[in-house]
mmCIF file of C-alpha atoms in Angstrom:
data_model
loop_
_atom_site.group_PDB
_atom_site.id
_atom_site.type_symbol
_atom_site.label_atom_id
_atom_site.label_comp_id
_atom_site.label_asym_id
_atom_site.label_seq_id
_atom_site.Cartn_x
_atom_site.Cartn_y
_atom_site.Cartn_z
ATOM 1 C CA GLN A 199 -87.208 102.966 149.800
ATOM 2 C CA VAL A 200 -84.907 100.059 149.223
ATOM 3 C CA GLN A 201 -84.799 97.375 151.893
ATOM 4 C CA LEU A 202 -82.844 94.104 152.107
ATOM 5 C CA VAL A 203 -83.750 91.965 155.079
ATOM 6 C CA GLU A 204 -81.706 88.889 155.936
ATOM 7 C CA SER A 205 -82.835 85.947 157.994
ATOM 8 C CA GLY A 206 -81.743 82.398 158.813
ATOM 9 C CA GLY A 207 -78.461 83.014 160.714
ATOM 10 C CA GLY A 208 -77.681 81.194 163.954
ATOM 11 C CA LEU A 209 -75.361 78.893 165.732
ATOM 12 C CA VAL A 210 -74.558 75.487 164.260
ATOM 13 C CA GLN A 211 -71.959 72.822 164.794
ATOM 14 C CA ALA A 212 -69.187 72.121 162.334
ATOM 15 C CA GLY A 213 -70.487 69.852 159.529
ATOM 16 C CA GLY A 214 -74.013 71.324 159.786
ATOM 17 C CA SER A 215 -76.039 73.390 157.503
ATOM 18 C CA LEU A 216 -77.851 76.737 157.457
ATOM 19 C CA ARG A 217 -79.889 78.596 154.853
ATOM 20 C CA LEU A 218 -79.741 82.363 154.688
ATOM 21 C CA SER A 219 -82.493 84.312 153.044
ATOM 22 C CA CYS A 220 -82.574 87.960 151.834
ATOM 23 C CA ALA A 221 -85.926 89.522 150.942
ATOM 24 C CA ALA A 222 -85.682 92.651 148.807
ATOM 25 C CA SER A 223 -88.055 95.456 148.245
ATOM 26 C CA GLY A 224 -87.873 98.819 146.487
ATOM 27 C CA ILE A 225 -85.835 97.507 143.546
ATOM 28 C CA VAL A 226 -86.604 95.660 140.332
ATOM 29 C CA PHE A 227 -85.345 92.395 141.702
ATOM 30 C CA SER A 228 -85.304 90.390 138.433
ATOM 31 C CA ILE A 229 -82.797 92.662 136.760
ATOM 32 C CA SER A 230 -80.573 93.110 139.788
ATOM 33 C CA ASN A 231 -77.291 91.200 140.465
ATOM 34 C CA LEU A 232 -77.232 89.713 143.959
ATOM 35 C CA SER A 233 -74.413 88.745 146.281
ATOM 36 C CA TRP A 234 -73.558 87.444 149.637
ATOM 37 C CA TYR A 235 -70.631 88.894 151.588
ATOM 38 C CA ARG A 236 -69.269 88.106 154.889
ATOM 39 C CA GLN A 237 -67.018 89.798 157.506
ATOM 40 C CA ALA A 238 -65.353 87.974 160.307
ATOM 41 C CA PRO A 239 -64.027 89.823 163.388
ATOM 42 C CA GLY A 240 -60.928 91.757 162.512
ATOM 43 C CA LYS A 241 -61.066 90.905 158.896
ATOM 44 C CA GLN A 242 -62.182 92.711 155.753
ATOM 45 C CA ARG A 243 -65.553 92.083 154.217
ATOM 46 C CA GLU A 244 -65.193 89.379 151.479
ATOM 47 C CA LEU A 245 -67.399 88.220 148.582
ATOM 48 C CA VAL A 246 -68.796 84.723 149.265
ATOM 49 C CA ALA A 247 -71.156 84.171 146.276
ATOM 50 C CA SER A 248 -72.871 86.068 143.592
ATOM 51 C CA ILE A 249 -75.711 85.414 141.068
ATOM 52 C CA THR A 250 -76.427 87.631 138.070
ATOM 53 C CA SER A 251 -79.766 88.635 136.766
ATOM 54 C CA ARG A 252 -79.345 85.814 134.218
ATOM 55 C CA TYR A 253 -78.809 83.245 137.038
ATOM 56 C CA ASN A 254 -75.071 82.838 136.406
ATOM 57 C CA PRO A 255 -73.480 81.979 139.911
ATOM 58 C CA ASN A 256 -69.980 82.551 141.095
ATOM 59 C CA TYR A 257 -68.230 81.449 144.296
ATOM 60 C CA ALA A 258 -65.309 82.211 146.401
ATOM 61 C CA ASP A 259 -62.800 79.333 146.317
ATOM 62 C CA SER A 260 -63.225 78.808 150.037
ATOM 63 C CA VAL A 261 -66.958 77.857 149.713
ATOM 64 C CA LYS A 262 -67.032 76.147 146.354
ATOM 65 C CA GLY A 263 -68.808 72.735 146.596
ATOM 66 C CA ARG A 264 -70.281 73.650 150.005
ATOM 67 C CA PHE A 265 -72.391 76.811 149.463
ATOM 68 C CA THR A 266 -75.066 77.343 146.824
ATOM 69 C CA ILE A 267 -76.562 80.720 145.934
ATOM 70 C CA SER A 268 -80.067 80.899 144.344
ATOM 71 C CA ARG A 269 -82.763 83.469 143.682
ATOM 72 C CA ASP A 270 -86.557 83.469 143.396
ATOM 73 C CA ASN A 271 -87.726 86.388 141.283
ATOM 74 C CA ILE A 272 -91.274 85.755 142.376
ATOM 75 C CA LYS A 273 -90.654 86.074 146.061
ATOM 76 C CA ASN A 274 -87.844 88.728 145.480
ATOM 77 C CA THR A 275 -85.509 86.643 147.633
ATOM 78 C CA VAL A 276 -81.998 85.438 147.324
ATOM 79 C CA TYR A 277 -80.793 82.429 149.291
ATOM 80 C CA LEU A 278 -77.456 81.044 150.454
ATOM 81 C CA GLN A 279 -77.498 77.405 151.297
ATOM 82 C CA MET A 280 -74.449 76.566 153.384
ATOM 83 C CA ASN A 281 -73.467 72.927 153.903
ATOM 84 C CA SER A 282 -70.508 71.207 155.606
ATOM 85 C CA LEU A 283 -69.946 74.378 157.619
ATOM 86 C CA LYS A 284 -66.604 74.984 159.275
ATOM 87 C CA PRO A 285 -65.573 77.241 162.241
ATOM 88 C CA GLU A 286 -63.825 79.535 159.787
ATOM 89 C CA ASP A 287 -67.222 80.263 158.189
ATOM 90 C CA THR A 288 -68.183 82.084 161.297
ATOM 91 C CA ALA A 289 -68.944 85.782 160.226
ATOM 92 C CA VAL A 290 -71.662 88.234 159.749
ATOM 93 C CA TYR A 291 -73.194 87.598 156.371
ATOM 94 C CA TYR A 292 -74.588 90.458 154.287
ATOM 95 C CA CYS A 293 -76.679 90.394 151.170
ATOM 96 C CA ASN A 294 -75.956 92.953 148.499
ATOM 97 C CA ALA A 295 -78.035 93.974 145.423
ATOM 98 C CA GLN A 296 -76.778 95.827 142.413
ATOM 99 C CA PRO A 297 -79.616 96.976 140.115
ATOM 100 C CA THR A 298 -78.426 96.607 136.506
ATOM 101 C CA TYR A 299 -80.478 99.736 135.558
ATOM 102 C CA MET A 300 -78.327 101.914 137.845
ATOM 103 C CA SER A 301 -74.672 102.650 137.802
ATOM 104 C CA ALA A 302 -72.404 99.906 138.888
ATOM 105 C CA SER A 303 -71.396 101.871 142.018
ATOM 106 C CA GLN A 304 -75.029 101.935 143.219
ATOM 107 C CA THR A 305 -75.481 98.993 145.505
ATOM 108 C CA TYR A 306 -77.637 98.237 148.537
ATOM 109 C CA TRP A 307 -76.823 96.257 151.575
ATOM 110 C CA GLY A 308 -78.842 94.322 154.188
ATOM 111 C CA GLN A 309 -78.352 94.637 157.886
ATOM 112 C CA GLY A 310 -76.382 91.436 158.241
ATOM 113 C CA ALA A 311 -76.997 88.027 159.757
ATOM 114 C CA GLN A 312 -74.644 86.336 162.273
ATOM 115 C CA VAL A 313 -73.473 82.830 161.501
ATOM 116 C CA THR A 314 -71.516 81.079 164.173
ATOM 117 C CA VAL A 315 -70.008 77.560 163.585
ATOM 118 C CA SER A 316 -68.818 75.792 166.679
ATOM 119 C CA SER A 317 -66.011 73.193 166.579
#
């Protein structure tokens, strides 16, 4: 059974920092592409950052220079370090795993972590 468990969300003031973690089990983590998405109230879910199995990162323009995605293949965990947070970063953040040994349409989602940035 595949499980992705996020942690680290919370309430922070604008300009502050948070680090999200997502611990995975049930997949071969080291050969999975990993991503963070977010969904704000009334908006569509959007891609925030991704990191391939070869450690290549990619970021949405809105978070470049402020967020950093990383992975630890020993701990089977993906992280999202969020600095200089803005109120518009407020959303539920979801981690996503796409095992490269499965079809591209096969992805797994975590339950979500609420991030609230106050002005």
